[in-house]
Short mmCIF file of C-alpha atoms and ligand atoms in Angstrom, two decimals:
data_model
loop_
_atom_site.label_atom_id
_atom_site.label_comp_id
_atom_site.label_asym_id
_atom_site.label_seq_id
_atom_site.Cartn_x
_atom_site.Cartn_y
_atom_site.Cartn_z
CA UNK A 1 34.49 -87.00 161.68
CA UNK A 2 31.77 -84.32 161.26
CA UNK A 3 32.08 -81.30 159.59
CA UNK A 4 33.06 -80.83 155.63
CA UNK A 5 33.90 -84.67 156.09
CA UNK A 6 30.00 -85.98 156.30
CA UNK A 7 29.97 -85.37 152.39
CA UNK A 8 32.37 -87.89 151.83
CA UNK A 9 30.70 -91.02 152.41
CA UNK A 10 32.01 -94.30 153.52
CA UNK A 11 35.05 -93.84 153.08
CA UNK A 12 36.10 -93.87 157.01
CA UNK A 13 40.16 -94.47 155.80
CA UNK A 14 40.86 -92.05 153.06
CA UNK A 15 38.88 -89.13 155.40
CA UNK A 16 41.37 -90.04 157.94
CA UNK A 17 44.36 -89.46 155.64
CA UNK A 18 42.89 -86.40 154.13
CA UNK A 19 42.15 -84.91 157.62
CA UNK A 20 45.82 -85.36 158.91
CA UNK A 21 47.38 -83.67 155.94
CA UNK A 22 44.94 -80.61 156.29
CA UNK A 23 46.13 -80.38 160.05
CA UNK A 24 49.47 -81.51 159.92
CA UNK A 25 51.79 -79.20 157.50
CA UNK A 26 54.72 -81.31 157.43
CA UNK A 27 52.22 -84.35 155.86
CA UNK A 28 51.15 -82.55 153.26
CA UNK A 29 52.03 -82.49 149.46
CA UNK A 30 51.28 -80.06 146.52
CA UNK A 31 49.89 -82.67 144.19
CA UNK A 32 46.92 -85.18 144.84
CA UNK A 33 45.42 -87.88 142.42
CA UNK A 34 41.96 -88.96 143.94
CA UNK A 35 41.10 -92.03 141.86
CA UNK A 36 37.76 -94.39 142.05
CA UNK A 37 35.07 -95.10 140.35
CA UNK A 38 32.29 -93.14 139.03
CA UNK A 39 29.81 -91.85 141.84
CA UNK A 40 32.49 -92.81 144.28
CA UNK A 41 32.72 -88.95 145.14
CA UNK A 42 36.28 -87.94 144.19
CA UNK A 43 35.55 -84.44 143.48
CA UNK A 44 33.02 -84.74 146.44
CA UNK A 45 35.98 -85.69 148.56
CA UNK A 46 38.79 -82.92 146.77
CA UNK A 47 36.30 -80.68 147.75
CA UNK A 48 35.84 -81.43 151.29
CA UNK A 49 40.18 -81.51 151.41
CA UNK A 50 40.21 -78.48 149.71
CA UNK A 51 37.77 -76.63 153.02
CA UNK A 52 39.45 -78.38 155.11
CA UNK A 53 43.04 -76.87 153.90
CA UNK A 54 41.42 -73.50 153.80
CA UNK A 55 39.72 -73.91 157.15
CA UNK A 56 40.49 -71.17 159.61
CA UNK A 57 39.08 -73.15 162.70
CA UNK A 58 41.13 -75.16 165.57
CA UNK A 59 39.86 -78.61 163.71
CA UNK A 60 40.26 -78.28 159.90
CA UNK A 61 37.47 -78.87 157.79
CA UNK A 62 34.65 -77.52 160.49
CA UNK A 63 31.82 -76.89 157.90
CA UNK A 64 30.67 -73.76 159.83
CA UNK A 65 33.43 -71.12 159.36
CA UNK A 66 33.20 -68.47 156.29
CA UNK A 67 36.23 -70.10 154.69
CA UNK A 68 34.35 -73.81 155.06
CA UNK A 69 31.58 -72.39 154.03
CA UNK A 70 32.24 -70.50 150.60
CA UNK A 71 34.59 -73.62 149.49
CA UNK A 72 31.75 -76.24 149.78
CA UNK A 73 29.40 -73.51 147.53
CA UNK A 74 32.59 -72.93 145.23
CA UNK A 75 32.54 -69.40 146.08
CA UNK A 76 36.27 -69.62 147.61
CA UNK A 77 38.59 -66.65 146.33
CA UNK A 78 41.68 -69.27 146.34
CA UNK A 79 40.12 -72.78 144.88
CA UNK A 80 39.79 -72.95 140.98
CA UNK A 81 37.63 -76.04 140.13
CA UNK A 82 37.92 -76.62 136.44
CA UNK A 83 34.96 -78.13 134.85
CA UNK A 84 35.26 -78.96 131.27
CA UNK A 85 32.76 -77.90 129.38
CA UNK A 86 33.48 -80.27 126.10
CA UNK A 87 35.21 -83.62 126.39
CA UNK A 88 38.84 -82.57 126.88
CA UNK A 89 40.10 -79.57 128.56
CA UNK A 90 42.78 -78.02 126.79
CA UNK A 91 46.15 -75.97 126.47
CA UNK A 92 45.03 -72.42 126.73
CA UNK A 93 42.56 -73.38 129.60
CA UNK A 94 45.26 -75.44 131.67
CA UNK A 95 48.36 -72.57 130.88
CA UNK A 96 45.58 -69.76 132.13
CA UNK A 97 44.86 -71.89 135.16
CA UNK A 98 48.74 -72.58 136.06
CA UNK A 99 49.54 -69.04 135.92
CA UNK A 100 46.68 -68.48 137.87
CA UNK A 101 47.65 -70.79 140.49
CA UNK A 102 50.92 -69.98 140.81
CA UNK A 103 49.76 -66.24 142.27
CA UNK A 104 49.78 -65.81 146.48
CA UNK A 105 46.59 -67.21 147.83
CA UNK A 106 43.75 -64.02 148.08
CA UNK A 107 42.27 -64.74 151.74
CA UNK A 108 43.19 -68.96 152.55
CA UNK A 109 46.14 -70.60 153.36
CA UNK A 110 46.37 -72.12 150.04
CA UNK A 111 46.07 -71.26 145.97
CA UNK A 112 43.71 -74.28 145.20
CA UNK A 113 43.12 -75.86 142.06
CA UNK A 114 40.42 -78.57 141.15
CA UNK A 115 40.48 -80.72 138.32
CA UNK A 116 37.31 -82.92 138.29
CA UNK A 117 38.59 -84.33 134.98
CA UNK A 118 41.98 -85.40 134.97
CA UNK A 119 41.00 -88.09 132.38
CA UNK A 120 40.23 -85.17 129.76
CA UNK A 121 43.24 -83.70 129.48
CA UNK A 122 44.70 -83.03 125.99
CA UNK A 123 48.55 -84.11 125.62
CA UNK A 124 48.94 -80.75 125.45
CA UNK A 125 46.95 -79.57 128.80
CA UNK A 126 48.97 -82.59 130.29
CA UNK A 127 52.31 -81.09 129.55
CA UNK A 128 51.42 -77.63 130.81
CA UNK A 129 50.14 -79.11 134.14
CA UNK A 130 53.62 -81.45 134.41
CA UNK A 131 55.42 -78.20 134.48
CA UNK A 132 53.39 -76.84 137.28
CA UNK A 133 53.33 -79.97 139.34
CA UNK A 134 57.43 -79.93 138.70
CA UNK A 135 58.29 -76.47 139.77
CA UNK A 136 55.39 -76.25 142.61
CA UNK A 137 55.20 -73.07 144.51
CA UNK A 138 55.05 -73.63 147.76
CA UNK A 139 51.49 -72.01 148.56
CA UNK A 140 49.72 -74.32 145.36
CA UNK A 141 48.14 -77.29 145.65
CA UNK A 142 46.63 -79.24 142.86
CA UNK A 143 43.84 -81.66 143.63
CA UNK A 144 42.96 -84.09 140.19
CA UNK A 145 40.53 -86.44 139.88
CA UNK A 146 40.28 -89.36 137.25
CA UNK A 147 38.52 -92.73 137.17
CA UNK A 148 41.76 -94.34 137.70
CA UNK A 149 45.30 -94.35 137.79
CA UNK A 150 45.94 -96.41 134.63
CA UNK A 151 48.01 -94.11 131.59
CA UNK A 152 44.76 -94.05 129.66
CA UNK A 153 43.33 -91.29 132.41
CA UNK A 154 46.03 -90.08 133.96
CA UNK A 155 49.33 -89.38 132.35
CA UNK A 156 51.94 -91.63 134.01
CA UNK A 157 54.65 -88.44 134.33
CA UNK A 158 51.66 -87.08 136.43
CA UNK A 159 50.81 -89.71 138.31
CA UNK A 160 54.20 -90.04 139.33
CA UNK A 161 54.04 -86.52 140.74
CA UNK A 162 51.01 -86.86 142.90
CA UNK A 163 49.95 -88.41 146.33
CA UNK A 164 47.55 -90.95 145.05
CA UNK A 165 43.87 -91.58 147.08
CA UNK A 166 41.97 -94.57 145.51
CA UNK A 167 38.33 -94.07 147.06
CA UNK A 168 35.45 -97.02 147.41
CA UNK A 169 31.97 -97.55 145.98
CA UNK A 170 30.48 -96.68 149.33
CA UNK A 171 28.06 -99.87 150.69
CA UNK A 172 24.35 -99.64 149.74
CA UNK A 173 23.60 -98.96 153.11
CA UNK A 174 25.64 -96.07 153.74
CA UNK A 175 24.17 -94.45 150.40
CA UNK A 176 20.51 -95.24 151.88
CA UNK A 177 22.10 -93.39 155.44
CA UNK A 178 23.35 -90.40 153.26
CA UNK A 179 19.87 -90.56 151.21
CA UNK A 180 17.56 -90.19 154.09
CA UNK A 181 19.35 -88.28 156.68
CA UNK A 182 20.91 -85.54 154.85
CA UNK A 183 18.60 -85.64 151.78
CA UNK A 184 14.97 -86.60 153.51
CA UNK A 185 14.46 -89.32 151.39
CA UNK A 186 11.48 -91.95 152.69
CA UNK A 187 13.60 -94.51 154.23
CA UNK A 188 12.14 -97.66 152.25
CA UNK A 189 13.06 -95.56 148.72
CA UNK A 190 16.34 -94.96 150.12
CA UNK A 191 16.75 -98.52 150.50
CA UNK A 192 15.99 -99.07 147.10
CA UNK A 193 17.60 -96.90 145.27
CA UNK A 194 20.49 -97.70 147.25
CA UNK A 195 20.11 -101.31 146.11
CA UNK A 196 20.55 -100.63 142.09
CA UNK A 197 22.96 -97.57 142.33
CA UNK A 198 25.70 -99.55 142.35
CA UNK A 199 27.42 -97.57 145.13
CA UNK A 200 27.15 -94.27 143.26
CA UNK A 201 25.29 -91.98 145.32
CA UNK A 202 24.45 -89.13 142.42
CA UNK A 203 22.78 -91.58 141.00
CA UNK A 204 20.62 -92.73 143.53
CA UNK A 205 19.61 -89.47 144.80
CA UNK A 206 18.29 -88.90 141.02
CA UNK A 207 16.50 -92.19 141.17
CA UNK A 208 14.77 -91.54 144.42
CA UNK A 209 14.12 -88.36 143.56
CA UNK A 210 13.01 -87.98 139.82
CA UNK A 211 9.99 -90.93 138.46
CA UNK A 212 10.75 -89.87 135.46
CA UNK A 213 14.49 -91.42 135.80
CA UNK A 214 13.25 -94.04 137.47
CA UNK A 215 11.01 -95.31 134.63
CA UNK A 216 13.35 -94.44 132.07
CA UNK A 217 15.87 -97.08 134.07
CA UNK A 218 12.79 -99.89 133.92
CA UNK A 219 12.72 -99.45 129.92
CA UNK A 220 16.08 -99.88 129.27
CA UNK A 221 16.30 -103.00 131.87
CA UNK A 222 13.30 -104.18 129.84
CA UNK A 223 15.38 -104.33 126.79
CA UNK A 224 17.01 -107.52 127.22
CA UNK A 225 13.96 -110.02 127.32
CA UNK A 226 11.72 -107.48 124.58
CA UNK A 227 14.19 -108.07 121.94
CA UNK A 228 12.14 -110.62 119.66
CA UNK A 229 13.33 -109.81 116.31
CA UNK A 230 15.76 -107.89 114.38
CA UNK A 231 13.03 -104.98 113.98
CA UNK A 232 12.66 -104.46 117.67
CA UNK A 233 16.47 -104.52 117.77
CA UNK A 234 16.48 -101.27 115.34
CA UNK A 235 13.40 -99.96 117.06
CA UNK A 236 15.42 -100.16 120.61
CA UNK A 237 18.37 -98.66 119.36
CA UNK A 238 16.39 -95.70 117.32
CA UNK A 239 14.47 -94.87 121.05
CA UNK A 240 17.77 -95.01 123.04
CA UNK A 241 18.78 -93.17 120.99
CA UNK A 242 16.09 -90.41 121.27
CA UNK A 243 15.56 -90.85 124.62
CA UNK A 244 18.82 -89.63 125.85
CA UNK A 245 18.69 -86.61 122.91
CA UNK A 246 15.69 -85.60 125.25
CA UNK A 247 16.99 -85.92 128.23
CA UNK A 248 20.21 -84.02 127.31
CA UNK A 249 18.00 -81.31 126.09
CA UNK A 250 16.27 -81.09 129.10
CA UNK A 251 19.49 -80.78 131.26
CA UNK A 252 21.30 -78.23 128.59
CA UNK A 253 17.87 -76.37 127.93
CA UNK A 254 17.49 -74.19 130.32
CA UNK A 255 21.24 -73.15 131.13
CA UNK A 256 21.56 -72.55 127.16
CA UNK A 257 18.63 -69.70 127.43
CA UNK A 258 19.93 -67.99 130.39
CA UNK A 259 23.48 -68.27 128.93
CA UNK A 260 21.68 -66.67 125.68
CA UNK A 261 20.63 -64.06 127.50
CA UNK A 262 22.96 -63.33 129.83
CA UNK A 263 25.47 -62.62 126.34
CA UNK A 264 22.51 -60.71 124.96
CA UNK A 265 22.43 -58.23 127.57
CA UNK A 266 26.31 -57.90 128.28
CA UNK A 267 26.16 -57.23 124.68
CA UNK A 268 23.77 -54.56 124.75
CA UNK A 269 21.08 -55.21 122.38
CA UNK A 270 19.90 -52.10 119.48
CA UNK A 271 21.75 -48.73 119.69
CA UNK A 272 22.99 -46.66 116.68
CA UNK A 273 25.81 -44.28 115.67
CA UNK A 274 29.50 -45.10 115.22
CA UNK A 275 30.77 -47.97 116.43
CA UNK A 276 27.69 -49.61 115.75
CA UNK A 277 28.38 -51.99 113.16
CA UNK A 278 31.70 -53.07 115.10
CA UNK A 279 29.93 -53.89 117.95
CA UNK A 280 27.12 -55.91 116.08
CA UNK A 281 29.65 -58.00 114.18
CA UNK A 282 31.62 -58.38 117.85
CA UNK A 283 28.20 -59.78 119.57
CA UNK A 284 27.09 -62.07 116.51
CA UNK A 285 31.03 -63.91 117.09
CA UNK A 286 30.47 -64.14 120.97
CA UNK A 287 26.71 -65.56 120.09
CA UNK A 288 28.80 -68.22 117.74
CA UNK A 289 31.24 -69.34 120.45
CA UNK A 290 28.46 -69.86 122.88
CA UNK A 291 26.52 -72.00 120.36
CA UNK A 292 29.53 -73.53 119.24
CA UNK A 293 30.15 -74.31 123.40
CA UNK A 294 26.30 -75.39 124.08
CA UNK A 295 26.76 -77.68 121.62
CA UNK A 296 29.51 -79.52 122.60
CA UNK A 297 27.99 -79.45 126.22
CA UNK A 298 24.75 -80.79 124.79
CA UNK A 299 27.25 -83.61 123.07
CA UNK A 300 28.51 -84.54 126.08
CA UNK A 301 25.36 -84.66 128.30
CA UNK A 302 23.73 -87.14 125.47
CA UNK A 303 26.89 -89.53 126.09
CA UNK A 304 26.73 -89.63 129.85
CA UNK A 305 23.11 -90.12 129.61
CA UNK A 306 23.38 -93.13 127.22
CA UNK A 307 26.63 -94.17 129.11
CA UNK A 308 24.05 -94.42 132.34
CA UNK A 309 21.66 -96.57 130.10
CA UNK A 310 24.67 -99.20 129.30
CA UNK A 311 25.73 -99.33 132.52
CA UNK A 312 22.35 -100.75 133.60
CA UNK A 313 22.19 -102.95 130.66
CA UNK A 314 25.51 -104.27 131.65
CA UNK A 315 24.93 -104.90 134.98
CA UNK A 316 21.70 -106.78 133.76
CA UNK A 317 24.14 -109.41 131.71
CA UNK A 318 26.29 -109.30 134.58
CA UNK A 319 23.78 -110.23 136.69
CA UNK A 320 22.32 -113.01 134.34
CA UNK A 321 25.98 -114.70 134.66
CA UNK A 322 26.03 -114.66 138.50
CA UNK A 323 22.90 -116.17 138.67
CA UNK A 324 23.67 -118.67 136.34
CA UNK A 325 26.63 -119.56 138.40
CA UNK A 326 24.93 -119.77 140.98
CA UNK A 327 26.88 -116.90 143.31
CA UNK A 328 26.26 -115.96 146.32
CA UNK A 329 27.00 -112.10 145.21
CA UNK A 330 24.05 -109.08 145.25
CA UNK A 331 22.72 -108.44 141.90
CA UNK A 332 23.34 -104.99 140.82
CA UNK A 333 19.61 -104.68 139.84
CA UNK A 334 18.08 -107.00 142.75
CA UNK A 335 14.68 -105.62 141.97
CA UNK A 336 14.81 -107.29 138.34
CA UNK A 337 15.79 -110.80 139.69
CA UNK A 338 12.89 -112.69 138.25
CA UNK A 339 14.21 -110.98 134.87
CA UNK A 340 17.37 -112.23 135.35
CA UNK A 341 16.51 -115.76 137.16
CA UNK A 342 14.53 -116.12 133.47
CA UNK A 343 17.45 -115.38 131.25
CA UNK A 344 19.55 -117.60 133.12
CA UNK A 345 17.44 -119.91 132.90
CA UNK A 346 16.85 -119.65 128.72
CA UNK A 347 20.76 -118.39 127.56
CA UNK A 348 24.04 -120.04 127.60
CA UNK A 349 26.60 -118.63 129.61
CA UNK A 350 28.55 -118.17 126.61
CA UNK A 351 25.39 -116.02 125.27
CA UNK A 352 25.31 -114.03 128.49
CA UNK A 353 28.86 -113.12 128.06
CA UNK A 354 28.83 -112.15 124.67
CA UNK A 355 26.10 -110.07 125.28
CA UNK A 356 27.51 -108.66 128.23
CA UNK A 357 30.41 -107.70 125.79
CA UNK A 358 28.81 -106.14 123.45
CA UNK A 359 27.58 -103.67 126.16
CA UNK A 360 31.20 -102.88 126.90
CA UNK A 361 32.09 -102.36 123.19
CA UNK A 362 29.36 -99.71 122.23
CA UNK A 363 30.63 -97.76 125.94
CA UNK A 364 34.06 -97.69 124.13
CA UNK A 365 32.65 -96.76 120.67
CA UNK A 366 30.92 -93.90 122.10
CA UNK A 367 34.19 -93.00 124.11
CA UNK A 368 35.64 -93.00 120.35
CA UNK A 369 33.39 -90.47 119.37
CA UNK A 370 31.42 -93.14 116.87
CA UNK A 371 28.03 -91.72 116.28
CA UNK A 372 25.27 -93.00 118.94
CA UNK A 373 22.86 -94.17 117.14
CA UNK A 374 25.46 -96.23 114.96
CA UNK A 375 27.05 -97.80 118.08
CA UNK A 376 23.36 -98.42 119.28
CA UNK A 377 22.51 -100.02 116.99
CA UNK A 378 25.20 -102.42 116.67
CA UNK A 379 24.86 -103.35 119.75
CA UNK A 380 21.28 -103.90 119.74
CA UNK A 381 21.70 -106.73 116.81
CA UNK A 382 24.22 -108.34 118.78
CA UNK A 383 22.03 -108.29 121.75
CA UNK A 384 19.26 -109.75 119.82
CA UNK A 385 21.51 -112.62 118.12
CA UNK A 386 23.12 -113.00 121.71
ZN1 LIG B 1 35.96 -74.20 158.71
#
C-alpha cells in the first residue's frame, strides 16, 4: 500500500481493513473506534481513513489528489478533527460539532469528524455524541480514538456503536524504516531511538531529533541508582518537577504570544469615541478566556511531559525484573542494561516490583488531578525505600 497509507506504520492488517471500507461502500460503517496504545498512531491512521474516504482517485487514499492532499494538512472542508484543548472536551463543544456534522458534506464524499480523544469526553459530551452515533445520517462518519476499549476511555453505549480497530506498537525496526526514510534520520540514530521508544514513533522522532530530549531522558533513567538518601529523593522530585514546568513552557510559549496577539489585533487595539468603553471591557473578557485556555493547555502539556518521564522510569523497573528473571525479552531501555544488570543484581524482586508500582501509582495520581510535585514526591520516597 502506498499512498496516504505509508503514514500508518506497521500495521500491514488494519491498513488492509481500512482500505477496503474506503473502496467498498457496502463495507463501510458510520462509526469507528481506533484503539491502541500511545504512539501507536490512531489518529495517524483516522487520518489516513479519513483521505482515503474523501479521495477522488480510482485507488482511495492516493496521497497526490487535492482532496488527499488538504485532509493529511487538515485543511479538508468536510473533516472536523477535534483537539481538546484542556483535559476533557465537553457538552457545548461536542453538541456544536454534531450539528455540524450532521450538515451535507461541502466538496468530499463524506461529513468527517475526528476525535483524537475519545478518552476525554465528559458524561455529558458522551451523551451528545450517543445521539449522533444513534440517529447517523447517512453522509457522517465519526472516526474516535482512545487508548482502549475498556469503559474507563470509551463509554461502553459507544463502543457498542462503533466498528472497533485495535492498532500495534509498530516493531523497532519499522520505526527506525519510518525514521530514516521518510524523516532523514542517520540510520545508526534511527536504530537507537527506535530501540527505547517503545514502539511509539512520536517519540522517537523527538529523541533523534532534539539532544536536549535526549539528555533530559538520561537524567530521569539516572534516577533510580542516584537515589542515596531521603534528601536526594526530595531533590529528584523538586527537579522533575521543574523540569517538565520548563519544558511545558517551552512548547505553550510561543503559541500563547501569537495567540496574544492574534486577539490583540482582531480586537483592535486604542481608538476613541462611543462605543469605546464597550469594546475595551469586550477585549479585556476575550484576553481572560484565552488566559484562562493557555492555562489549562500549559496544565496539560506539564502532565504529558512528566507522564513521558514515568514511563521511562517504569520501563527501567520493568526492565530490572526481566533481567532478574532472567528473560529472554528486549529491554525497553537496552542502552541502560549495565544500569539495570546492577540493580538486579543489588534489589529483591519484591523491591523491583514495588518500585515499579509506585511508578504506576503517581501516573494515576496525576490522572486524578493530585498536584505534581505532591505525587512526585511520594513516589520518589518510595523509590528510595524501594
Ligand atoms: Zn487522493
Amino acid at each position: 500500500m502506498t499512498g496516504v497509507w505509508d503514514e500508518v506504520v506497521g500495521q500491514a492488517d488494519t491498513v488492509a481493513e481500512l482500505a477496503t471500507a474506503a473502496e467498498d461502500p457496502s463495507a463501510m460503517t458510520h462509526a469507528w473506534l481506533f484503539t491502541g496504545p500511545p504512539g501507536s498512531g490512531r489518529s495517524v491512521a483516522a487520518r489516513a481513513f479519513a483521505a482515503a474516504l474523501q479521495c477522488r482517485a480510482g485507488v482511495r487514499g492516493c496521497g497526490e489528489c487535492p482532496s488527499c492532499h488538504t485532509a493529511m494538512t487538515g485543511t479538508h472542508t468536510d473533516i472536523r478533527e477535534v483537539v481538546p484543548e484542556g483535559l476533557s472536551i465537553g457538552v457545548n463543544e461536542m453538541r456544536a460539532l454534531v450539528q455540524l456534522a450532521a450538515h451535507q458534506p461541502a466538496v468530499g464524499r463524506y461529513q468527517i469528524v475526528i476525535i483524537t480523544d475519545a478518552d476525554r469526553l465528559t458524561e455529558g459530551a458522551s451523551n451528545a455524541l450517543l445521539k449522533a452515533l444513534e440517529e447517523p445520517s447517512d453522509q457522517t462518519v465519526f472516526l474516535l480514538c482512545a487508548p482502549s476499549e475498556h469503559p474507563d476511555d470509551v463509554a461502553a453505549t459507544i463502543r457498542s456503536r462503533c466498528r472497533r480497530v485495535a492498532l500495534r506498537s509498530p516493531a523497532a525496526e519499522a520505526v527506525a524504516t519510518v525514521l530514516t526514510v521518510r524523516d532523514g534520520v542517520d540510520p545508526e540514530m534511527a536504530q537507537w531511538a527506535a530501540s527505547v521508544c517503545g514502539g511509539h514513533i512520536g517519540r522517537a522522532r523527538h529523541l533523534a531529533r532534539d539532544a536536549e530530549a535526549r539528555s533530559r531522558r538520561e537524567r530521569v533513567l539516572a534516577v533510580p541508582l542516584g537515589l542515596r538518601g531521603l534528601g536526594d529523593a526530595f531533590g529528584t522530585a523538586a527537579e522533575l518537577d521543574r523540569a517538565a514546568m520548563a519544558e511545558a513552557d517551552d512548547l505553550s510559549g510561543e503559541r500563547d504570544a501569537v495567540e496574544r496577539e492574534e486577539l490583540g489585533i482582531a480586537m483592535g487595539a486604542g481608538g476613541v469615541g462611543k462605543g469605546v468603553a464597550a469594546a475595551a471591557r469586550r477585549a479585556k473578557a476575550a484576553e481572560k478566556e484565552l488566559e484562562k485556555r493557555q492555562k489549562v493547555r500549559n496544565t496539560r502539556n506539564r502532565r504529558d511531559v512528566l507522564d513521558l518521564a514515568l514511563i521511562d522510569l517504569a520501563g527501567f523497573y520493568r526492565d530490572v525484573l526481566v533481567a532478574g528473571a532472567g528473560a529472554q525479552v528486549a529491554l525497553t531501555s537496552p542502552d541502560s542494561a549495565d544500569d539495570v544488570h546492577r540493580a538486579a543484581r543489588e534489589w529483591a524482586p519484591e523491591s523491583a516490583l514495588r518500585r515499579l508500582e509506585a511508578v504506576l501509582a503517581c501516573r494515576e495520581a496525576l490522572d486524578r488531578n493530585v498536584k505534581p510535585l505532591i505525587a512526585l514526591e511520594a513516589m520518589l520516597v518510595a523509590l528510595h525505600r524501594g
